Amino acid sequence: MDSEKILTVIITGAAGQIGYSLIPLVASGQTFGKDVKLHLRLLDIESQVEKLKGVVMETQDCAFPLVLSIEYGYDPEVIFKDADVGIFVGGFPRLKGMERKDLIDKNVKIFKEQGKALNEVASPNCKVLVVANPANTNCLILSKNCPNIPKENFTAMTRLDHDRALNQIALRTESRLEDVKNVIVWGNHSSTQYPDARFATIKGESLDYKGDEDYYKGDFISTVQKRGAAIIEARGFSSSMSAANAASNHLRDWYHGSEDMLSMSILSDGTHYDIDDNLCFSFPVKCTGDFKHEVIDGLDIDDFSREKMNITQKELTDERDLGEEQ
Ligand SMILES: *[C@@H]1O[C@H](CO)[C@@H](O)[C@H](O)[C@H]1NC(C)=O
Ligand SMILES: *[C@@H]1O[C@H](CO)[C@@H](O)[C@H](O)[C@H]1NC(C)=O
Ligand SMILES: CC(=O)N[C@H]1CO[C@H](CO)[C@@H](O)[C@@H]1O
């Protein structure tokens, strides 16, 4: 018999909206599987701890058979202890009228502190997913402050954009969602991202991209890019159910592996698609299981795509430079 599999999983921002949707996905086994037992470690800021206590009570009341223990609090040096997986959902949100520089300053402070704590107390084998925006830059800062954990173990989420893109293609082609595969989201998780349908397949056959090129170069891209804003406009809150679901999908496929081409933001090393190193950039990846992934290289980049990739790269570079002034 295999020895029992146990993961210590931390979720930051656990008292927030995304946390509330994410905890049941993780705790029920949807994310890591029904055979993986869990120690849950939930963090939020001090002013949210009372609320977090309520979330912990509810998590206990769900009586999830996989959950061996739950701890919660606001001190990352306590909560991050021995973490195998870190899901960073908590950040400083962009408030109305806030400049990007202020947003970066606030988040740099949080992710520096959390990176240091992770470095001190987490497992050196810890795997990281950053969800909190600006996710790519937050991920880069976290990694910089956490040299004990290899760079390849840091990722940021573009899976929500990826899943949004799959859904738009399914609607456009009147296909079943499960039959649509292999889109790519390049770059930053923001309105400069480039959702790329050129290699998409439906039931294993190439999508008729050329036959509907105006759409795939136009409305398709802008719909995916602006989907987050459209949801805020309609719902009055930012995406949380779908963000939690995407975080769970990202971790599930990273852990178990997948046949599909997926999108993940990773720390670039300058060897893929002429993207500079030292950026957290979303690439097409193949997840091979046990939290291993490789960039899918060799895809053709036409002028249209390169121009879009240049835009998103430039923005990330500017933002990294802002973050480094701290
Ligand atoms: C990257 O995306 C995040 C999240 O949407 C956003 O806050 C940030 O400003 C973007 N960065 C750039 C450089 O566009
Ligand atoms: C993309 O950026 C590179 C380097 O900055 C530049 O040489 C190239 O001409 C740009 N390509 C397009 C299509 O904008
Ligand atoms: C993707 C991946 O798992 N990368 C590395 C994470 O860290 C461990 C060691 O701490 C490495 O063995 C993995 O290759």
PDB file of C-alpha atoms in Angstrom, residues 27-285:
ATOM      1  CA  ALA A  27     -10.982  20.814   0.930  1.00  0.00           C
ATOM      2  CA  SER A  28     -13.386  18.531  -0.937  1.00  0.00           C
ATOM      3  CA  GLY A  29     -10.606  17.004  -3.015  1.00  0.00           C
ATOM      4  CA  GLN A  30     -11.562  18.558  -6.327  1.00  0.00           C
ATOM      5  CA  THR A  31      -8.151  20.236  -6.588  1.00  0.00           C
ATOM      6  CA  PHE A  32      -5.617  17.646  -5.471  1.00  0.00           C
ATOM      7  CA  GLY A  33      -7.736  14.515  -5.564  1.00  0.00           C
ATOM      8  CA  LYS A  34      -9.764  12.405  -3.179  1.00  0.00           C
ATOM      9  CA  ASP A  35      -6.713  10.500  -1.988  1.00  0.00           C
ATOM     10  CA  VAL A  36      -4.740  13.494  -0.737  1.00  0.00           C
ATOM     11  CA  LYS A  37      -5.207  14.512   2.884  1.00  0.00           C
ATOM     12  CA  LEU A  38      -4.812  18.155   3.791  1.00  0.00           C
ATOM     13  CA  HIS A  39      -3.570  20.473   6.485  1.00  0.00           C
ATOM     14  CA  LEU A  40      -5.213  23.830   5.739  1.00  0.00           C
ATOM     15  CA  ARG A  41      -3.411  27.010   6.783  1.00  0.00           C
ATOM     16  CA  LEU A  42      -5.497  30.130   6.287  1.00  0.00           C
ATOM     17  CA  LEU A  43      -4.093  33.655   6.421  1.00  0.00           C
ATOM     18  CA  ASP A  44      -5.668  37.068   6.276  1.00  0.00           C
ATOM     19  CA  ILE A  45      -4.781  40.494   7.617  1.00  0.00           C
ATOM     20  CA  GLU A  46      -5.300  41.224  11.284  1.00  0.00           C
ATOM     21  CA  SER A  47      -8.520  43.188  10.801  1.00  0.00           C
ATOM     22  CA  GLN A  48     -10.068  40.209   8.981  1.00  0.00           C
ATOM     23  CA  VAL A  49      -9.203  37.535  11.510  1.00  0.00           C
ATOM     24  CA  GLU A  50     -12.608  37.570  13.191  1.00  0.00           C
ATOM     25  CA  LYS A  51     -14.254  37.027   9.820  1.00  0.00           C
ATOM     26  CA  LEU A  52     -11.720  34.322   9.049  1.00  0.00           C
ATOM     27  CA  LYS A  53     -12.706  32.581  12.252  1.00  0.00           C
ATOM     28  CA  GLY A  54     -16.242  32.330  10.863  1.00  0.00           C
ATOM     29  CA  VAL A  55     -14.911  30.841   7.624  1.00  0.00           C
ATOM     30  CA  VAL A  56     -12.935  28.295   9.648  1.00  0.00           C
ATOM     31  CA  MET A  57     -16.058  27.361  11.618  1.00  0.00           C
ATOM     32  CA  GLU A  58     -17.932  26.797   8.375  1.00  0.00           C
ATOM     33  CA  THR A  59     -15.074  24.769   6.926  1.00  0.00           C
ATOM     34  CA  GLN A  60     -15.151  22.579  10.033  1.00  0.00           C
ATOM     35  CA  ASP A  61     -18.920  22.222   9.713  1.00  0.00           C
ATOM     36  CA  CYS A  62     -18.547  20.931   6.160  1.00  0.00           C
ATOM     37  CA  ALA A  63     -16.924  17.870   7.751  1.00  0.00           C
ATOM     38  CA  PHE A  64     -14.592  17.362   4.803  1.00  0.00           C
ATOM     39  CA  PRO A  65     -13.092  13.923   5.314  1.00  0.00           C
ATOM     40  CA  LEU A  66      -9.765  14.928   3.729  1.00  0.00           C
ATOM     41  CA  VAL A  67      -9.030  17.787   6.120  1.00  0.00           C
ATOM     42  CA  LEU A  68      -6.743  16.699   8.945  1.00  0.00           C
ATOM     43  CA  SER A  69      -6.281  20.127  10.533  1.00  0.00           C
ATOM     44  CA  ILE A  70      -7.032  23.809  10.074  1.00  0.00           C
ATOM     45  CA  GLU A  71      -5.029  26.712  11.453  1.00  0.00           C
ATOM     46  CA  TYR A  72      -5.610  30.378  10.804  1.00  0.00           C
ATOM     47  CA  GLY A  73      -4.144  33.758  11.671  1.00  0.00           C
ATOM     48  CA  TYR A  74      -2.408  36.853  10.344  1.00  0.00           C
ATOM     49  CA  ASP A  75       1.249  36.081  10.960  1.00  0.00           C
ATOM     50  CA  PRO A  76       2.799  34.527   7.831  1.00  0.00           C
ATOM     51  CA  GLU A  77       5.769  33.154   9.787  1.00  0.00           C
ATOM     52  CA  VAL A  78       3.357  31.008  11.764  1.00  0.00           C
ATOM     53  CA  ILE A  79       0.830  30.130   9.073  1.00  0.00           C
ATOM     54  CA  PHE A  80       3.353  29.341   6.300  1.00  0.00           C
ATOM     55  CA  LYS A  81       5.163  26.732   8.381  1.00  0.00           C
ATOM     56  CA  ASP A  82       6.073  23.611   6.369  1.00  0.00           C
ATOM     57  CA  ALA A  83       3.804  24.633   3.483  1.00  0.00           C
ATOM     58  CA  ASP A  84       3.843  22.349   0.452  1.00  0.00           C
ATOM     59  CA  VAL A  85       1.529  24.548  -1.622  1.00  0.00           C
ATOM     60  CA  GLY A  86       0.894  28.290  -1.294  1.00  0.00           C
ATOM     61  CA  ILE A  87      -2.123  29.923  -2.918  1.00  0.00           C
ATOM     62  CA  PHE A  88      -1.709  33.695  -2.707  1.00  0.00           C
ATOM     63  CA  VAL A  89      -5.135  35.208  -3.063  1.00  0.00           C
ATOM     64  CA  GLY A  90      -4.748  38.175  -0.692  1.00  0.00           C
ATOM     65  CA  GLY A  91      -3.378  41.434  -2.005  1.00  0.00           C
ATOM     66  CA  PHE A  92      -4.140  45.102  -1.857  1.00  0.00           C
ATOM     67  CA  PRO A  93      -7.018  45.734  -4.255  1.00  0.00           C
ATOM     68  CA  ARG A  94      -7.027  48.602  -6.712  1.00  0.00           C
ATOM     69  CA  LEU A  95      -9.296  51.228  -5.243  1.00  0.00           C
ATOM     70  CA  LYS A  96     -11.128  53.768  -7.342  1.00  0.00           C
ATOM     71  CA  GLY A  97      -8.814  56.486  -8.593  1.00  0.00           C
ATOM     72  CA  MET A  98      -5.688  54.714  -7.363  1.00  0.00           C
ATOM     73  CA  GLU A  99      -2.549  55.140  -9.461  1.00  0.00           C
ATOM     74  CA  ARG A 100      -0.729  52.049 -10.604  1.00  0.00           C
ATOM     75  CA  LYS A 101       2.348  53.167  -8.715  1.00  0.00           C
ATOM     76  CA  ASP A 102       0.412  53.238  -5.417  1.00  0.00           C
ATOM     77  CA  LEU A 103      -1.058  49.829  -6.129  1.00  0.00           C
ATOM     78  CA  ILE A 104       2.383  48.396  -6.802  1.00  0.00           C
ATOM     79  CA  ASP A 105       3.832  50.014  -3.663  1.00  0.00           C
ATOM     80  CA  LYS A 106       1.164  48.481  -1.433  1.00  0.00           C
ATOM     81  CA  ASN A 107       1.529  45.048  -2.979  1.00  0.00           C
ATOM     82  CA  VAL A 108       5.319  45.101  -2.991  1.00  0.00           C
ATOM     83  CA  LYS A 109       5.166  45.575   0.771  1.00  0.00           C
ATOM     84  CA  ILE A 110       2.824  42.595   1.257  1.00  0.00           C
ATOM     85  CA  PHE A 111       4.647  40.233  -1.087  1.00  0.00           C
ATOM     86  CA  LYS A 112       8.087  41.138   0.226  1.00  0.00           C
ATOM     87  CA  GLU A 113       7.028  40.276   3.749  1.00  0.00           C
ATOM     88  CA  GLN A 114       5.275  37.093   2.669  1.00  0.00           C
ATOM     89  CA  GLY A 115       8.211  36.056   0.460  1.00  0.00           C
ATOM     90  CA  LYS A 116      10.560  36.363   3.406  1.00  0.00           C
ATOM     91  CA  ALA A 117       8.264  34.332   5.633  1.00  0.00           C
ATOM     92  CA  LEU A 118       7.899  31.666   2.955  1.00  0.00           C
ATOM     93  CA  ASN A 119      11.657  31.549   2.653  1.00  0.00           C
ATOM     94  CA  GLU A 120      12.097  31.051   6.389  1.00  0.00           C
ATOM     95  CA  VAL A 121       9.420  28.541   7.243  1.00  0.00           C
ATOM     96  CA  ALA A 122       7.895  26.846   4.176  1.00  0.00           C
ATOM     97  CA  SER A 123       9.119  23.595   2.658  1.00  0.00           C
ATOM     98  CA  PRO A 124      11.930  24.372   0.147  1.00  0.00           C
ATOM     99  CA  ASN A 125       9.888  22.244  -2.205  1.00  0.00           C
ATOM    100  CA  CYS A 126       6.814  24.479  -1.868  1.00  0.00           C
ATOM    101  CA  LYS A 127       4.781  25.199  -5.014  1.00  0.00           C
ATOM    102  CA  VAL A 128       3.308  28.661  -5.395  1.00  0.00           C
ATOM    103  CA  LEU A 129       0.314  30.057  -7.262  1.00  0.00           C
ATOM    104  CA  VAL A 130      -0.292  33.816  -7.124  1.00  0.00           C
ATOM    105  CA  VAL A 131      -3.856  34.904  -7.811  1.00  0.00           C
ATOM    106  CA  ALA A 132      -3.852  38.396  -6.245  1.00  0.00           C
ATOM    107  CA  ASN A 133      -3.448  41.234  -8.717  1.00  0.00           C
ATOM    108  CA  PRO A 134      -1.167  42.465 -10.114  1.00  0.00           C
ATOM    109  CA  ALA A 135      -0.518  38.730 -10.093  1.00  0.00           C
ATOM    110  CA  ASN A 136       2.482  38.606 -12.399  1.00  0.00           C
ATOM    111  CA  THR A 137       4.388  41.304 -10.596  1.00  0.00           C
ATOM    112  CA  ASN A 138       3.379  39.986  -7.163  1.00  0.00           C
ATOM    113  CA  CYS A 139       4.710  36.572  -8.147  1.00  0.00           C
ATOM    114  CA  LEU A 140       8.016  38.041  -9.250  1.00  0.00           C
ATOM    115  CA  ILE A 141       8.418  39.921  -5.963  1.00  0.00           C
ATOM    116  CA  LEU A 142       7.496  36.862  -3.925  1.00  0.00           C
ATOM    117  CA  SER A 143      10.099  34.764  -5.708  1.00  0.00           C
ATOM    118  CA  LYS A 144      12.816  37.411  -5.376  1.00  0.00           C
ATOM    119  CA  ASN A 145      12.321  37.428  -1.624  1.00  0.00           C
ATOM    120  CA  CYS A 146      12.298  33.669  -1.362  1.00  0.00           C
ATOM    121  CA  PRO A 147      15.589  32.326  -2.720  1.00  0.00           C
ATOM    122  CA  ASN A 148      15.252  28.951  -0.949  1.00  0.00           C
ATOM    123  CA  ILE A 149      12.458  27.890  -3.272  1.00  0.00           C
ATOM    124  CA  PRO A 150      13.472  27.341  -6.919  1.00  0.00           C
ATOM    125  CA  LYS A 151      12.085  29.816  -9.428  1.00  0.00           C
ATOM    126  CA  GLU A 152      10.313  27.086 -11.387  1.00  0.00           C
ATOM    127  CA  ASN A 153       8.073  26.539  -8.402  1.00  0.00           C
ATOM    128  CA  PHE A 154       6.492  29.993  -8.723  1.00  0.00           C
ATOM    129  CA  THR A 155       3.494  30.547 -10.979  1.00  0.00           C
ATOM    130  CA  ALA A 156       0.811  33.197 -11.418  1.00  0.00           C
ATOM    131  CA  MET A 157      -2.668  32.620 -12.687  1.00  0.00           C
ATOM    132  CA  THR A 158      -3.735  33.160 -16.281  1.00  0.00           C
ATOM    133  CA  ARG A 159      -5.946  30.083 -16.184  1.00  0.00           C
ATOM    134  CA  LEU A 160      -9.043  32.205 -15.735  1.00  0.00           C
ATOM    135  CA  ASP A 161      -8.286  33.979 -19.019  1.00  0.00           C
ATOM    136  CA  HIS A 162      -7.506  30.632 -20.611  1.00  0.00           C
ATOM    137  CA  ASP A 163     -10.824  29.162 -19.498  1.00  0.00           C
ATOM    138  CA  ARG A 164     -12.657  32.290 -20.616  1.00  0.00           C
ATOM    139  CA  ALA A 165     -11.066  31.900 -24.057  1.00  0.00           C
ATOM    140  CA  LEU A 166     -12.124  28.244 -24.303  1.00  0.00           C
ATOM    141  CA  ASN A 167     -15.671  29.238 -23.478  1.00  0.00           C
ATOM    142  CA  GLN A 168     -15.772  31.994 -26.106  1.00  0.00           C
ATOM    143  CA  ILE A 169     -14.593  29.549 -28.773  1.00  0.00           C
ATOM    144  CA  ALA A 170     -17.178  26.981 -27.723  1.00  0.00           C
ATOM    145  CA  LEU A 171     -19.914  29.616 -28.026  1.00  0.00           C
ATOM    146  CA  ARG A 172     -18.643  30.910 -31.357  1.00  0.00           C
ATOM    147  CA  THR A 173     -18.357  27.483 -32.954  1.00  0.00           C
ATOM    148  CA  GLU A 174     -21.375  25.999 -31.164  1.00  0.00           C
ATOM    149  CA  SER A 175     -19.187  23.239 -29.824  1.00  0.00           C
ATOM    150  CA  ARG A 176     -19.170  21.512 -26.500  1.00  0.00           C
ATOM    151  CA  LEU A 177     -16.740  23.097 -24.121  1.00  0.00           C
ATOM    152  CA  GLU A 178     -15.080  19.759 -23.404  1.00  0.00           C
ATOM    153  CA  ASP A 179     -14.186  19.437 -27.093  1.00  0.00           C
ATOM    154  CA  VAL A 180     -12.336  22.776 -27.271  1.00  0.00           C
ATOM    155  CA  LYS A 181      -8.646  22.667 -26.360  1.00  0.00           C
ATOM    156  CA  ASN A 182      -5.291  24.338 -26.766  1.00  0.00           C
ATOM    157  CA  VAL A 183      -5.760  28.062 -26.586  1.00  0.00           C
ATOM    158  CA  ILE A 184      -2.929  30.241 -25.314  1.00  0.00           C
ATOM    159  CA  VAL A 185      -2.937  33.327 -23.174  1.00  0.00           C
ATOM    160  CA  TRP A 186       0.325  35.205 -23.600  1.00  0.00           C
ATOM    161  CA  GLY A 187       1.686  37.836 -21.238  1.00  0.00           C
ATOM    162  CA  ASN A 188       0.123  39.587 -18.324  1.00  0.00           C
ATOM    163  CA  HIS A 189      -3.171  38.774 -16.663  1.00  0.00           C
ATOM    164  CA  SER A 190      -4.625  42.130 -17.694  1.00  0.00           C
ATOM    165  CA  SER A 191      -6.210  43.903 -20.605  1.00  0.00           C
ATOM    166  CA  THR A 192      -2.900  43.710 -22.504  1.00  0.00           C
ATOM    167  CA  GLN A 193      -2.878  39.912 -22.503  1.00  0.00           C
ATOM    168  CA  TYR A 194      -2.976  38.218 -25.886  1.00  0.00           C
ATOM    169  CA  PRO A 195      -5.455  35.348 -26.100  1.00  0.00           C
ATOM    170  CA  ASP A 196      -4.340  33.350 -29.111  1.00  0.00           C
ATOM    171  CA  ALA A 197      -6.721  30.928 -30.829  1.00  0.00           C
ATOM    172  CA  ARG A 198      -4.454  29.988 -33.751  1.00  0.00           C
ATOM    173  CA  PHE A 199      -3.640  26.527 -32.434  1.00  0.00           C
ATOM    174  CA  ALA A 200      -6.996  25.724 -30.890  1.00  0.00           C
ATOM    175  CA  THR A 201      -8.613  22.412 -31.689  1.00  0.00           C
ATOM    176  CA  ILE A 202     -12.170  21.151 -31.600  1.00  0.00           C
ATOM    177  CA  LYS A 203     -12.508  17.403 -31.159  1.00  0.00           C
ATOM    178  CA  GLY A 204      -8.851  17.162 -32.092  1.00  0.00           C
ATOM    179  CA  GLU A 205      -9.271  19.012 -35.414  1.00  0.00           C
ATOM    180  CA  SER A 206      -7.785  22.467 -35.992  1.00  0.00           C
ATOM    181  CA  LEU A 207     -10.148  25.334 -35.393  1.00  0.00           C
ATOM    182  CA  ASP A 208     -11.081  27.120 -38.628  1.00  0.00           C
ATOM    183  CA  TYR A 209      -9.121  30.208 -37.590  1.00  0.00           C
ATOM    184  CA  LYS A 210      -8.551  31.529 -41.099  1.00  0.00           C
ATOM    185  CA  GLY A 211     -12.235  31.136 -41.912  1.00  0.00           C
ATOM    186  CA  ASP A 212     -13.180  33.473 -39.051  1.00  0.00           C
ATOM    187  CA  GLU A 213     -10.024  35.516 -38.758  1.00  0.00           C
ATOM    188  CA  ASP A 214     -11.656  38.906 -38.204  1.00  0.00           C
ATOM    189  CA  TYR A 215     -13.372  37.539 -35.137  1.00  0.00           C
ATOM    190  CA  TYR A 216     -10.315  35.789 -33.683  1.00  0.00           C
ATOM    191  CA  LYS A 217      -8.134  38.863 -34.229  1.00  0.00           C
ATOM    192  CA  GLY A 218     -10.826  41.258 -33.028  1.00  0.00           C
ATOM    193  CA  ASP A 219     -13.816  40.616 -30.789  1.00  0.00           C
ATOM    194  CA  PHE A 220     -12.455  37.337 -29.461  1.00  0.00           C
ATOM    195  CA  ILE A 221      -9.343  39.037 -28.097  1.00  0.00           C
ATOM    196  CA  SER A 222     -11.125  42.044 -26.683  1.00  0.00           C
ATOM    197  CA  THR A 223     -13.908  39.972 -25.092  1.00  0.00           C
ATOM    198  CA  VAL A 224     -11.406  37.833 -23.210  1.00  0.00           C
ATOM    199  CA  GLN A 225      -9.251  40.833 -22.310  1.00  0.00           C
ATOM    200  CA  LYS A 226     -12.191  42.778 -20.921  1.00  0.00           C
ATOM    201  CA  ARG A 227     -14.153  39.935 -19.377  1.00  0.00           C
ATOM    202  CA  GLY A 228     -13.089  40.813 -15.836  1.00  0.00           C
ATOM    203  CA  ALA A 229     -14.307  44.396 -16.256  1.00  0.00           C
ATOM    204  CA  ALA A 230     -17.585  43.189 -17.795  1.00  0.00           C
ATOM    205  CA  ILE A 231     -18.207  41.012 -14.751  1.00  0.00           C
ATOM    206  CA  ILE A 232     -17.522  43.854 -12.341  1.00  0.00           C
ATOM    207  CA  GLU A 233     -19.889  46.026 -14.334  1.00  0.00           C
ATOM    208  CA  ALA A 234     -22.663  43.423 -14.244  1.00  0.00           C
ATOM    209  CA  ARG A 235     -22.234  41.936 -10.790  1.00  0.00           C
ATOM    210  CA  GLY A 236     -20.827  44.838  -8.852  1.00  0.00           C
ATOM    211  CA  PHE A 237     -17.965  42.653  -7.616  1.00  0.00           C
ATOM    212  CA  SER A 238     -14.952  41.180  -9.315  1.00  0.00           C
ATOM    213  CA  SER A 239     -14.923  37.555 -10.464  1.00  0.00           C
ATOM    214  CA  SER A 240     -14.638  35.253  -7.499  1.00  0.00           C
ATOM    215  CA  MET A 241     -16.379  31.946  -8.217  1.00  0.00           C
ATOM    216  CA  SER A 242     -14.656  31.706 -11.600  1.00  0.00           C
ATOM    217  CA  ALA A 243     -11.317  32.902 -10.202  1.00  0.00           C
ATOM    218  CA  ALA A 244     -11.434  30.258  -7.478  1.00  0.00           C
ATOM    219  CA  ASN A 245     -12.371  27.622 -10.025  1.00  0.00           C
ATOM    220  CA  ALA A 246      -9.475  28.643 -12.273  1.00  0.00           C
ATOM    221  CA  ALA A 247      -7.042  28.492  -9.342  1.00  0.00           C
ATOM    222  CA  SER A 248      -8.273  25.005  -8.603  1.00  0.00           C
ATOM    223  CA  ASN A 249      -7.956  23.949 -12.260  1.00  0.00           C
ATOM    224  CA  HIS A 250      -4.424  25.381 -12.422  1.00  0.00           C
ATOM    225  CA  LEU A 251      -3.328  23.439  -9.348  1.00  0.00           C
ATOM    226  CA  ARG A 252      -5.147  20.250 -10.327  1.00  0.00           C
ATOM    227  CA  ASP A 253      -3.461  20.101 -13.724  1.00  0.00           C
ATOM    228  CA  TRP A 254      -0.068  21.129 -12.341  1.00  0.00           C
ATOM    229  CA  TYR A 255      -0.276  18.376  -9.758  1.00  0.00           C
ATOM    230  CA  HIS A 256      -1.848  15.609 -11.809  1.00  0.00           C
ATOM    231  CA  GLY A 257      -0.631  16.555 -15.310  1.00  0.00           C
ATOM    232  CA  SER A 258      -2.756  17.131 -18.405  1.00  0.00           C
ATOM    233  CA  GLU A 259      -2.672  16.285 -22.102  1.00  0.00           C
ATOM    234  CA  ASP A 260      -3.857  19.793 -23.010  1.00  0.00           C
ATOM    235  CA  MET A 261      -1.902  22.880 -23.862  1.00  0.00           C
ATOM    236  CA  LEU A 262      -2.517  25.193 -20.911  1.00  0.00           C
ATOM    237  CA  SER A 263      -1.596  28.757 -19.991  1.00  0.00           C
ATOM    238  CA  MET A 264       0.454  29.550 -16.912  1.00  0.00           C
ATOM    239  CA  SER A 265       2.451  32.604 -15.928  1.00  0.00           C
ATOM    240  CA  ILE A 266       5.952  31.535 -15.004  1.00  0.00           C
ATOM    241  CA  LEU A 267       9.250  33.281 -14.381  1.00  0.00           C
ATOM    242  CA  SER A 268      10.864  33.579 -17.789  1.00  0.00           C
ATOM    243  CA  ASP A 269      14.507  32.701 -18.270  1.00  0.00           C
ATOM    244  CA  GLY A 270      14.953  34.440 -21.623  1.00  0.00           C
ATOM    245  CA  THR A 271      14.970  31.210 -23.655  1.00  0.00           C
ATOM    246  CA  HIS A 272      11.343  31.098 -24.788  1.00  0.00           C
ATOM    247  CA  TYR A 273       9.806  33.095 -27.629  1.00  0.00           C
ATOM    248  CA  ASP A 274      12.239  36.015 -27.254  1.00  0.00           C
ATOM    249  CA  ILE A 275      10.628  37.119 -24.019  1.00  0.00           C
ATOM    250  CA  ASP A 276      13.112  38.770 -21.654  1.00  0.00           C
ATOM    251  CA  ASP A 277      14.194  36.873 -18.595  1.00  0.00           C
ATOM    252  CA  ASN A 278      13.155  38.009 -15.160  1.00  0.00           C
ATOM    253  CA  LEU A 279       9.516  38.597 -16.090  1.00  0.00           C
ATOM    254  CA  CYS A 280       6.501  36.673 -14.903  1.00  0.00           C
ATOM    255  CA  PHE A 281       4.919  35.970 -18.269  1.00  0.00           C
ATOM    256  CA  SER A 282       2.160  33.647 -19.402  1.00  0.00           C
ATOM    257  CA  PHE A 283       3.247  30.946 -21.863  1.00  0.00           C
ATOM    258  CA  PRO A 284       1.741  27.831 -23.375  1.00  0.00           C
ATOM    259  CA  VAL A 285       2.748  24.990 -21.088  1.00  0.00           C
TER     260      VAL A 285
END
